[in-house]
Every structure is written in structure tokens, then in C-alpha cells.
Coordinates of C-alpha atoms and ligand atoms in Angstrom, one line a residue:
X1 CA -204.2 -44.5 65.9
X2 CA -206.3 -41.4 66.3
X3 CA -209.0 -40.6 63.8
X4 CA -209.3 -36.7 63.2
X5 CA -213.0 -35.9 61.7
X6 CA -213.5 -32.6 60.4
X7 CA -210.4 -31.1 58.3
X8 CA -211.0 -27.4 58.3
X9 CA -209.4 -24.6 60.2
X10 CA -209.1 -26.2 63.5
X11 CA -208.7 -30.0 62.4
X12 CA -206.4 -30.0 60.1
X13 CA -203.6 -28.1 61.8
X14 CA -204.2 -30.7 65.0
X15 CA -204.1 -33.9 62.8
X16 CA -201.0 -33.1 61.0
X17 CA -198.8 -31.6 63.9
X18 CA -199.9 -34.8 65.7
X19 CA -198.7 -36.9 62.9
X20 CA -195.9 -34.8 62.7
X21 CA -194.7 -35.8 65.9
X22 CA -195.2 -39.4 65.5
X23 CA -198.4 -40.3 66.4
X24 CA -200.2 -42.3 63.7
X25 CA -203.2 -39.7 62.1
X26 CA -206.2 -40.6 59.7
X27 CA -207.8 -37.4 59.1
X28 CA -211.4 -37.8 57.8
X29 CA -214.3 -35.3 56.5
X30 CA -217.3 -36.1 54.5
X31 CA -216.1 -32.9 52.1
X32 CA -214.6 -35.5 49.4
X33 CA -213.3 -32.5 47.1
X34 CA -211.6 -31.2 50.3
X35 CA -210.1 -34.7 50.8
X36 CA -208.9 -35.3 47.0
X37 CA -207.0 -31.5 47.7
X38 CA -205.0 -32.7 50.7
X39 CA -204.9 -36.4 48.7
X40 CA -203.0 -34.4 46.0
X41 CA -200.8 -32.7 48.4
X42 CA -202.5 -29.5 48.6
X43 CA -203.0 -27.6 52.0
X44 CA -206.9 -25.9 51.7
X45 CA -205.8 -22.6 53.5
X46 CA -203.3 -20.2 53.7
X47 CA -201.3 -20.5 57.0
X48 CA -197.8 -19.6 58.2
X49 CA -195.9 -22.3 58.1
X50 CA -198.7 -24.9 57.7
X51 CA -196.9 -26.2 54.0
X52 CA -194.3 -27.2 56.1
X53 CA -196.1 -29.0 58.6
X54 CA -197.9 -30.4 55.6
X55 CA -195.0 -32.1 54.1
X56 CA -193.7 -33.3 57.4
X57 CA -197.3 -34.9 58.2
X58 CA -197.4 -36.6 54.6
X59 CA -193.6 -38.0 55.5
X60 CA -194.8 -39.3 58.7
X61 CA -197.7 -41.0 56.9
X62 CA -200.6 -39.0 57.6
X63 CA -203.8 -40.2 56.0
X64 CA -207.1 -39.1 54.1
X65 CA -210.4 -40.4 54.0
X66 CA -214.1 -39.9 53.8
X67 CA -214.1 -42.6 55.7
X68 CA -214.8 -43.0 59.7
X69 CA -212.4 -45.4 61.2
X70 CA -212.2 -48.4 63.7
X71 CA -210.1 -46.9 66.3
X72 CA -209.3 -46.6 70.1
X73 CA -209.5 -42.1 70.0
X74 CA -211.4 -40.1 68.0
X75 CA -210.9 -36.2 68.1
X76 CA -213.9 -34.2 66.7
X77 CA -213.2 -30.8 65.4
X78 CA -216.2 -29.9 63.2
X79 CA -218.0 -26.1 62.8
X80 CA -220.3 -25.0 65.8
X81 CA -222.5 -22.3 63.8
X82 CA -224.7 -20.2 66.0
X83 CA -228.2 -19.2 65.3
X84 CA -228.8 -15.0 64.6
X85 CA -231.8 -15.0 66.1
X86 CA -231.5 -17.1 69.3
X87 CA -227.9 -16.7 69.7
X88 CA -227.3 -20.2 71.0
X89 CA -225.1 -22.6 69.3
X90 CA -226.3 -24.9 66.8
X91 CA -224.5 -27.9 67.7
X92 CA -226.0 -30.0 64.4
X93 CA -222.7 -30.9 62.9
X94 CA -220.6 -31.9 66.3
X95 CA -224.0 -34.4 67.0
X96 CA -224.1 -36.1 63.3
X97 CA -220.2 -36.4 63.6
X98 CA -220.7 -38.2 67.1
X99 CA -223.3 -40.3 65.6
X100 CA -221.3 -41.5 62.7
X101 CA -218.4 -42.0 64.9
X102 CA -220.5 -44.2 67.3
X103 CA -221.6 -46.2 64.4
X104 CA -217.8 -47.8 64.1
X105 CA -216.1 -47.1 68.0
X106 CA -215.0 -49.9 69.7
X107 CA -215.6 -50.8 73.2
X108 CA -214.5 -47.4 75.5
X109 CA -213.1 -45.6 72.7
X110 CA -212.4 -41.9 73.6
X111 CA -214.2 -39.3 71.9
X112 CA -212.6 -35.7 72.4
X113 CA -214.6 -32.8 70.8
X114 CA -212.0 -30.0 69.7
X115 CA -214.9 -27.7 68.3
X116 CA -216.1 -25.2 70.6
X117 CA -219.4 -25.4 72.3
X118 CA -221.6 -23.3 75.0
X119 CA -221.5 -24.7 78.6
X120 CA -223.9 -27.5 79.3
X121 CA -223.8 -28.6 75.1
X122 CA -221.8 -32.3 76.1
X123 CA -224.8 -32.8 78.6
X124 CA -227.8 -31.1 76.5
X125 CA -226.9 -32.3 73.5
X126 CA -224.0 -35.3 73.3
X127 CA -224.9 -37.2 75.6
X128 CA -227.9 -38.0 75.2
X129 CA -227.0 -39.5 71.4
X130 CA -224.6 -41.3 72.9
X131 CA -226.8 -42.7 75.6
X132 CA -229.7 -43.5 73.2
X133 CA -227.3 -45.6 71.0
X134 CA -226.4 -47.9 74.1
X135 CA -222.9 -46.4 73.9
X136 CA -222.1 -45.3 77.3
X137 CA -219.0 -46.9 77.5
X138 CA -217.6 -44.3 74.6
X139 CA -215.4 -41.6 76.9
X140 CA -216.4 -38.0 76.0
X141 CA -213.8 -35.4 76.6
X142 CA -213.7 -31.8 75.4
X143 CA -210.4 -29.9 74.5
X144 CA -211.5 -26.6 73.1
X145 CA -208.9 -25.3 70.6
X146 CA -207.1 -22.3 71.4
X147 CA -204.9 -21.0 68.3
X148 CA -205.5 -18.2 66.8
X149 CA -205.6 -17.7 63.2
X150 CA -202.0 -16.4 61.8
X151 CA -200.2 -18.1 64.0
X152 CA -201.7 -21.5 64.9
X153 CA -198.3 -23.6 64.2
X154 CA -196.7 -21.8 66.6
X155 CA -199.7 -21.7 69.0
X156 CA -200.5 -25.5 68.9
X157 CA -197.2 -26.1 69.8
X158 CA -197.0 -23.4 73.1
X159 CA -200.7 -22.6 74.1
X160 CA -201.4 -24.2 77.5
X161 CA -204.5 -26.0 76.6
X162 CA -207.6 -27.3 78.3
X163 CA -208.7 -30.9 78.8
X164 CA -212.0 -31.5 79.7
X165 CA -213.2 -35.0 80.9
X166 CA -215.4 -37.4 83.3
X167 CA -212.8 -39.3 85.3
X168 CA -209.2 -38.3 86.2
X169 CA -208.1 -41.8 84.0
X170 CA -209.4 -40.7 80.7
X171 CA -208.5 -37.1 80.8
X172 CA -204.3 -38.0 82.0
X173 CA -204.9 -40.5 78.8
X174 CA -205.6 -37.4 76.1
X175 CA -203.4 -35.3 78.2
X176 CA -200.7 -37.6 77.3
X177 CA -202.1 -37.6 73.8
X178 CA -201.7 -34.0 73.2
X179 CA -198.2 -33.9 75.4
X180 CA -197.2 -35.3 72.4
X181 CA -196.8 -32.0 70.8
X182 CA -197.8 -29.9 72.6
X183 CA -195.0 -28.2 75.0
X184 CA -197.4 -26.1 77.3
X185 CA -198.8 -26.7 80.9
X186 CA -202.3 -29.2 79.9
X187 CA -204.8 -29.0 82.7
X188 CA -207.4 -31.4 83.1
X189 CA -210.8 -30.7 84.8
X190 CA -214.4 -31.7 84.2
X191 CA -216.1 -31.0 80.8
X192 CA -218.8 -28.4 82.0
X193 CA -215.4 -26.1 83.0
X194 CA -213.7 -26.7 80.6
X195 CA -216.6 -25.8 77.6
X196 CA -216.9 -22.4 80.0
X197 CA -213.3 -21.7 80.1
X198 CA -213.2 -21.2 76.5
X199 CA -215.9 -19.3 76.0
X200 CA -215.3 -17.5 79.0
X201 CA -211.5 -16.6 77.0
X202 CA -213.4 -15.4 73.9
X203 CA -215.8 -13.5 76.1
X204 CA -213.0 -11.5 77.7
X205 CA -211.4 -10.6 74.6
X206 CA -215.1 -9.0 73.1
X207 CA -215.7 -7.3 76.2
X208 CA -211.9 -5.8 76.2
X209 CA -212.3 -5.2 72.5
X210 CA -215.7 -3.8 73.0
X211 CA -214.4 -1.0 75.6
X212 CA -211.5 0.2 73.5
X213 CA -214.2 0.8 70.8
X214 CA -216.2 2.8 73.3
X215 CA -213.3 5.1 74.2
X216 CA -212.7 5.6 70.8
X217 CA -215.9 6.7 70.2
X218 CA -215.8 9.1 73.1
X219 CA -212.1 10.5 72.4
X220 CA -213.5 10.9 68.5
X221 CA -216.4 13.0 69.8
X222 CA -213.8 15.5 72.2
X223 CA -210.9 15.0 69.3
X224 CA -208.6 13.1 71.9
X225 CA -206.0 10.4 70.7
X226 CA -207.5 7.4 71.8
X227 CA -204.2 5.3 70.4
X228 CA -202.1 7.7 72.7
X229 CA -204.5 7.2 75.7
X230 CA -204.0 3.5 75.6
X231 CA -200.8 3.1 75.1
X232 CA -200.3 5.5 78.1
X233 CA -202.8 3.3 80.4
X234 CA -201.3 0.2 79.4
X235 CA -197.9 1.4 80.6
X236 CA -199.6 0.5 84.4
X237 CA -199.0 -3.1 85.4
X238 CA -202.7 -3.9 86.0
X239 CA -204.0 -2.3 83.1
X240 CA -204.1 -4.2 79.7
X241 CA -206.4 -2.5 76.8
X242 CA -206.4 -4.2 73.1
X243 CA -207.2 -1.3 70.1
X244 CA -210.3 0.1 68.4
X245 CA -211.1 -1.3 65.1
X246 CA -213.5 -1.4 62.5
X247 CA -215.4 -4.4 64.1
X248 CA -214.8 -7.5 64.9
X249 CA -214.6 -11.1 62.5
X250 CA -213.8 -14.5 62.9
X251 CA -215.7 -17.1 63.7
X252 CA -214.8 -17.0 67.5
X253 CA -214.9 -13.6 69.0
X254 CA -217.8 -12.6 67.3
X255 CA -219.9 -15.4 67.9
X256 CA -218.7 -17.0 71.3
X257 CA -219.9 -14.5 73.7
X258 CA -223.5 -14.5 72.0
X259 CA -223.7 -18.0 73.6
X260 CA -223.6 -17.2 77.0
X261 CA -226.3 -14.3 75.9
X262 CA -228.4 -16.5 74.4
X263 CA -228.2 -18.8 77.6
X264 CA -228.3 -16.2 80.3
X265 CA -230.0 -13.6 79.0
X266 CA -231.2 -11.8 82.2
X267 CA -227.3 -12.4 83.6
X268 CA -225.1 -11.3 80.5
X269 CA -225.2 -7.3 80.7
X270 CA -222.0 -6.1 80.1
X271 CA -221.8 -8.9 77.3
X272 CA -224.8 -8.3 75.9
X273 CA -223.7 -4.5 75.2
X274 CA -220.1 -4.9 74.4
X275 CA -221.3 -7.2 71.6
X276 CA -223.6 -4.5 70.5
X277 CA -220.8 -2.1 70.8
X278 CA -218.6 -4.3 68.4
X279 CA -221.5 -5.1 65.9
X280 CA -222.1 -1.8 65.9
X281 CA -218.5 -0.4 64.8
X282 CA -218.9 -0.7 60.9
X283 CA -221.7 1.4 61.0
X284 CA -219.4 3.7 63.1
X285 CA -216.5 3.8 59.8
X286 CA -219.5 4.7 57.6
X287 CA -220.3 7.4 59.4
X288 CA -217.1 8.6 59.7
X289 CA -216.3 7.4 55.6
X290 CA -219.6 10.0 55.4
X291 CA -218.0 13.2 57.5
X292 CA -214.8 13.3 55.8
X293 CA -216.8 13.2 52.4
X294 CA -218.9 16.2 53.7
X295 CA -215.3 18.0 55.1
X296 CA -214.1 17.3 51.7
X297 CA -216.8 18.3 49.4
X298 CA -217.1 14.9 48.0
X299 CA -220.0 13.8 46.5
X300 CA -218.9 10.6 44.2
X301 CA -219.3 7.4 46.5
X302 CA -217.5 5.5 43.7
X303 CA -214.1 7.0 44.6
X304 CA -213.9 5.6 48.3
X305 CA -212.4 2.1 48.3
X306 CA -212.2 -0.4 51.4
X307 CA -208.8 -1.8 51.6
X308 CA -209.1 -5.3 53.2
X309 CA -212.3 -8.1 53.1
X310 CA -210.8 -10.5 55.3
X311 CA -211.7 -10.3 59.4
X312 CA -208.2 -9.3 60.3
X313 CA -204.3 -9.1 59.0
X314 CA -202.7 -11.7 57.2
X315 CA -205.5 -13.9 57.0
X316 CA -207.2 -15.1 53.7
X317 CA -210.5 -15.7 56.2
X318 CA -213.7 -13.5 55.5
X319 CA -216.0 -14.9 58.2
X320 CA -218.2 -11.9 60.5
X321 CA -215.7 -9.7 58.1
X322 CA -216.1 -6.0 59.1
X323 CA -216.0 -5.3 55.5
X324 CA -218.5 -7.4 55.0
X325 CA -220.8 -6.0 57.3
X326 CA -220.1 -2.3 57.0
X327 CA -220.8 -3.6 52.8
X328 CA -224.2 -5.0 54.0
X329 CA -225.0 -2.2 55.9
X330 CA -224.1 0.4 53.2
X331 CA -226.5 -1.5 50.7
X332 CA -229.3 -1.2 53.1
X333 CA -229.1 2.9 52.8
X334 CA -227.6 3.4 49.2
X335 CA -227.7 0.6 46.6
X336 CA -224.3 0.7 44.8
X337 CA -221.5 -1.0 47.0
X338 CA -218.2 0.5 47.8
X339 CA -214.7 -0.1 45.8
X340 CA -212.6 -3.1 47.7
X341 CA -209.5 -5.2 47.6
X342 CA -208.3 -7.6 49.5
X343 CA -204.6 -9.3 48.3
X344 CA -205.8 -12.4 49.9
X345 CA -208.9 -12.8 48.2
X346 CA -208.0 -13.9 44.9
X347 CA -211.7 -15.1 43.8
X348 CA -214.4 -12.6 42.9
X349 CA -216.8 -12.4 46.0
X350 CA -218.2 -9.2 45.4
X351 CA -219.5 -6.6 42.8
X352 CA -216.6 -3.6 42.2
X353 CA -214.0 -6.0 43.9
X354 CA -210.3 -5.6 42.8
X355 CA -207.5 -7.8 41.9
X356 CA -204.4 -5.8 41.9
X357 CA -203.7 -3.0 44.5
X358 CA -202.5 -0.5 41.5
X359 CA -205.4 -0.4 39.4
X360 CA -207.9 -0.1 42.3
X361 CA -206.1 2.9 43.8
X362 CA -206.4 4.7 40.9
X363 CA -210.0 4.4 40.7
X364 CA -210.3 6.1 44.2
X365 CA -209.6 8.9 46.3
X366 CA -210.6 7.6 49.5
X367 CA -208.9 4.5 51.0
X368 CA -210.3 3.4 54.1
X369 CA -207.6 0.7 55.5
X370 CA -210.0 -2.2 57.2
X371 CA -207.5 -4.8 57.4
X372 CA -203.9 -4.5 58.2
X373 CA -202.5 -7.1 55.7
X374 CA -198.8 -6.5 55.3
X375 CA -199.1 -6.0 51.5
X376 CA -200.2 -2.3 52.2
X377 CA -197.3 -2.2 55.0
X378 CA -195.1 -1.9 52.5
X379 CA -196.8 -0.2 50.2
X380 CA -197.6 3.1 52.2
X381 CA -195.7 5.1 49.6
X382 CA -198.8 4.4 47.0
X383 CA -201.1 6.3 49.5
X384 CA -199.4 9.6 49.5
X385 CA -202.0 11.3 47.6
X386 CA -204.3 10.0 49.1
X387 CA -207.5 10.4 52.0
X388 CA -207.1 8.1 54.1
X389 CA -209.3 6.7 56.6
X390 CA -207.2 4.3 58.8
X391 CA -208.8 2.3 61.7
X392 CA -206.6 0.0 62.2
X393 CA -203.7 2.9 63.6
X394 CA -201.0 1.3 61.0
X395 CA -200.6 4.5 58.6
X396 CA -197.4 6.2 59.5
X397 CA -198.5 9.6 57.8
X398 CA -201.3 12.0 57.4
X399 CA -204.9 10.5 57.9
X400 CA -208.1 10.3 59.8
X401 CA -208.8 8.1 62.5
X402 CA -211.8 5.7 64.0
Ligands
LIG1 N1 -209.6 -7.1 67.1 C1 -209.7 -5.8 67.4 N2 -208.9 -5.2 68.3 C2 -207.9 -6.0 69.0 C3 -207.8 -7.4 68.6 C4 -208.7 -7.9 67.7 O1 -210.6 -5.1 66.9 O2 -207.2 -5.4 69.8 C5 -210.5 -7.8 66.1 C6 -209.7 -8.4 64.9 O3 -209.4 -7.5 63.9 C7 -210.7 -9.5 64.5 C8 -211.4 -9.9 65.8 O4 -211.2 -8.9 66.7 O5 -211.7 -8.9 63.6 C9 -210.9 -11.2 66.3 O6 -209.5 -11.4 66.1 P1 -208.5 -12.0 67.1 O7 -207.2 -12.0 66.5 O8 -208.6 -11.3 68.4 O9 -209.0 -13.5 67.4 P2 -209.5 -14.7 66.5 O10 -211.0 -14.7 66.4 O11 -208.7 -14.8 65.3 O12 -209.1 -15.9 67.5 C10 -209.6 -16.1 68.8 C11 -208.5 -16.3 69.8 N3 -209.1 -16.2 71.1 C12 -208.5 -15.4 72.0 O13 -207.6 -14.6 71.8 C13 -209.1 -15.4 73.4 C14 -208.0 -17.7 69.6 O14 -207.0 -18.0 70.6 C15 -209.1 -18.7 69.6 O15 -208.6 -20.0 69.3 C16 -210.1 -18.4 68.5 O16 -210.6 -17.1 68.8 C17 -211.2 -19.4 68.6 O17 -211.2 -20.3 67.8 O18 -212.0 -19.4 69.6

């Protein structure tokens, strides 16, 4: 039996494809309300195809608890928030979950931690709680997720994945483990490469990310298509550029990176600035919100309206949103925040926030498209008289750019 602690984004997914596929899950977290949702049959987030894996888990007799259980493998898959200001990770929650887990492991159970953590956190920071409780016989591994958001059913079942561990023995054991579902390559190694590699894979993205935001920038200043330029350069074999956007979200890409500034900071250069470059991108759409106000003769900031709160398409996620932060940033200079909808937000989060896509495009002129959810996809036709500001390159017609 494995014992899945922490149910959220990243745990919940793992325990019930695992019980899905026949191994016998109890999934616990210390949120009770969050436990009495699943108990009732209720999924806590809004993922393709994760009702289905839902109902398959429950047939398979997947489990609930606040409870920690007596078991033989634990997986541990709770948040790693970072600190602003020192931008390393704050590995509080991953060190009480090993310390309540300890409290109940038998003899050389196997502890894997799922969550992600910077390189040298298992040495600085695991096991030494493990070693003070006389518990060296527990087997740490680390398998840092790797789905993405939007399509983590299909992911958990493809990705090759990562398997971190301190003899060959225990890491063939979880390999097995995750073989179970999982049908791509699963390479083990020891844990120190393994906590790089994934930041290391969150690190490239920002850095890639960050440099199509630069040429942006510099095409926007000499009025070249940036979009076009890409697409053209990633026609060469060796050459592989992601798109511009209005920032970047998530609690991954966004945060990763600033662990290996926080850790190096006298080595990280190019990370350091590319972060920068990202953070500094929702600034960028207000500028740009403020130029095609002036080209207009606009005055009235109450008629521009942010389409999107989320931290990219499809998601109903608002973490390190670049609405968010382009809101926060707007407040600073003016006071009264902008118009914005998001479909997937259905709870009120924020002063002048919509509910229904109609009503709030007739309160504005301006639509600035920050998310490219695929209500507005098919929608496009309720644009047409409107300016729009699109930086995520979806809009078929007529608008401005990043
Ligand atoms: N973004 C751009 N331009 C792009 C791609 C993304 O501006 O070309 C923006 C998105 O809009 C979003 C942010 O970047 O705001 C991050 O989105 P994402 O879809 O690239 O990634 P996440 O954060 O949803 O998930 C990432 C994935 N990591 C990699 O692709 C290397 C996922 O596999 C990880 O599991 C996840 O981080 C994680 O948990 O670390």
C-alpha cells in the first residue's frame, strides 16, 4: 500500500492514476474540508480528464484520510513556497510532512518526495530530521513531478520521469512503483541530480521564455513581427524559441529558477536577468495598454478590460498570474483597478471582476487578451468592434501586439 500525503495539484493526480492502475492508494492531507470534497466524490480542481480518473480511482478503492498511515512507501507531494526576499525555497511543509510520516514508518519504509525542491534541500534540510529522530533506516528518494498543468493525465502517463535515490536497490524498487503507470523511459540516479534536473528543466524554459520576451521588446521598438521572426527561426533544426507573453505564472516556472539565484547568486547571470525580463513583462502590457490609449485619444481607464486572471489557457489556476501582477502593479501608479474576466474564475477575487463574457464587453472598449482560454477562441466574433490588445498572438483579425 502506498500512502500519498498532500492531495493538491501534484498529489492528487499521482495517487489516483496509481490506484487506477491497481496499486492499493490511501491519499492523505491535514486539509479535512479538502478530504470530506474527495470523500463525497468531488474532484477539488478543474482538469482534463481528471473526473474520469476520479471515478476509476474510487472503483479501484482509493482512499481518504487525515490520517498518516502504517505503511511500507510513502510518496510526499506537498507545496515548496519560496521566500520573495531571499529567493530560496522554504521547505517548511515537505519537513513537517516527513516528520509526521516518521512518527508512524515502519522499519526501512521508503519515503519518496514528489514536491520539488532546490539542489542540496534532501541533505540541508531532510535529512537531518530524519537523522535526529533515530530514523536512518527510512529510504529517501526524490521523483520530482513533471506534468504540466492542462494536461497532466496524459503527461503522468508518457513523461519520462526522474528517480532520485541513495542505492541502486531502493531506486529499481520506486522505479517499479511508478512503471506501474507510467509508460515512459524512468531513470534512476542519485538524489542531488535528480532535485537539479528539475529545476534545471524549469530553468530552461524561463530563460527560453525570457529571450522571446526580449525580442519582442526589441521587434516592438523597430515595428518588426516578432511572431513571424520566430516562426521563421524555428523552421532551423537546432533552433527552438517558445512565444512572448504577458509574463509568466504558475507556481513552477516562475519560482524555480529563483532557487538556483538565491543559491548561487554570483554564478546565476543569465537567470538572474531572464527572470527579471519575465517579471518585468506586465509592466511591459501596461505600457503598451497606455500607448494605444494616447494613439486613441482615450482618456477613461474604466473602459479597458483584461480578458483572463488565470496564469495561462485552460487553467482555472491564478498562482504568479500576469493579470495579477500587471493588477498590482497598476494599483501602485493609479488607484482604481482595471475591468477583468476570467470564465474559469467563477468566485469573486477581485474589485470590477466579471461573471459573464457579454456583460463585461460591453462595459469596455479595450480588451486586452492575457490568457488564451478557449472560451474567447470561439468567441472572436464578439470582438469585432473592438481594440484589441492581444499578447498571447491568438486573435485572427485586426489588433495590437506585445
Ligand atoms: N509561457 C509563455 N510563453 C511560452 C510558454 C509559456 O509566456 O512559450 C508562460 C505561460 O503562459 C505561463 C508560464 O509561462 O504563464 C508557465 O507555463 P507553462 O505552460 O510553460 O508551464 P507550467 O508552469 O504550467 O508547468 C511547468 C512545466 N515545466 C516545463 O515545461 C519544463 C511542467 O512540466 C512542470 O511539471 C511544472 O512546470 C512544474 O511543476 O514544475
Amino acid at each position: 500500500m502506498v500512502n500519498v500525503i498532500g492531495l493538491g495539484y501534484i498529489g492528487l493526480p499521482t495517487a489516483l492514476m496509481m490506484a487506477s492502475h491497481g496499486v492499493e492508494i490511501i491519499g492523505t492531507d491535514y486539509n479535512g474540508e479538502l478530504v470530506a470534497t474527495l470523500n463525497a466524490g468531488q474532484t477539488t480542481f478543474k482538469e482534463d480528464g481528471i473526473e474520469e480518473l476520479f471515478n476509476d480511482a474510487v472503483k479501484s478503492g482509493i482512499r481518504f484520510t487525515t490520517e498518516y498511515q502504517v505503511t511500507d512507501t510513502y510518496i510526499i507531494s506537498v507545496p515548496t513556497p519560496y521566500d520573495k526576499f531571499s529567493k530560496k525555497v522554504d521547505p517548511r511543509y515537505v519537513v513537517a510532512a516527513v516528520g509526521d510520516v516518521i512518527k508512524v514508518a515502519p522499519q526501512g519504509a521508503i519515503m519518496v518526495i514528489e514536491s520539488t525542491i532546490s539542489p542540496g534541500t534532501i541533505e540541508k534540510s531532510v535529512r537531518p530530521v530524519i537523522e535526529n529522530a533515530g530514523r536512518s533506516d527510512i529510504n529517501i528518494v526524490h521523483a520530482p513531478e513533471r506534468i504540466i498543468p492542462g494536461n497532466m493525465v496524459y503527461e503522468l502517463l508518457h513523461n519520462n520521469r526522474t528517480i532520485g535515490a541513495d542505492d541502486r536497490e531502493t531506486g529499481e524498487r520506486v522505479k517499479e512503483l511508478y512503471a506501474s503507470f507510467c509508460q515512459g523511459e524512468i531513470v534512476v540516479t542519485d538524489i542531488r541530480t535528480a532535485e537539479m534536473t528539475k529545476v534545471v528543466e524549469n530553468t530552461y524554459r524561463a530563460v527560453n521564455i525570457a529571450f522571446a520576451n526580449e525580442l519582442a521588446k526589441i521587434c516592438h521598438h523597430d515595428g518588426m513581427d516578432v511572431y513571424e521572426i520566430i516562426r521563421i527561426c524555428n523552421m532551423h533544426p537546432r533552433v527552438n524559441i517558445l512565444q512572448p507573453g504577458p509574463g509568466v505564472g504558475g507556481h513552477c516556472i516562475s519560482v524555480d529558477p529563483w532557487f538556483l539565484v538565491g543559491d548561487y547568486p554570483s554564478l546565476a547571470k543569465v537567470i538572474d536577468e531572464s527572470m527579471k525580463t519575465n517579471d518585468a513583462m506586465p509592466a511591459f502590457v501596461l505600457h503598451r495598454i497606455y500607448d494605444i490609449m494616447k494613439e486613441k485619444g482615450m482618456r477613461d481607464l474604466s473602459r479597458v478590460g483584461l480578458y483572463g486572471l488565470t496564469y495561462k489557457e485552460n487553467v482555472d489556476d491564478m498562482r504568479e498570474s500576469p493579470t495579477l501582477q500587471l493588477l498590482e502593479s497598476q494599483e501602485k501608479h493609479l488607484g482604481e483597478p482595471l475591468k477583468v474576466y476570467d470564465p474559469l474564475i467563477t468566485r469573486d477575487v477581485l474589485k470590477n471582476q466579471y461573471h459573464n463574457l457579454d456583460d463585461f464587453l460591453n462595459d469596455v472598449d479595450i480588451v486586452v487578451i492575457m490568457v488564451g482560454h478557449e472560451e474567447i477562441k470561439s468567441n472572436f466574433d464578439k470582438l469585432k468592434k473592438k481594440i484589441i490588445l492581444d499578447t498571447r498572438h491568438i486573435y485572427p483579425g485586426e489588433c495590437y501586439h506585445l
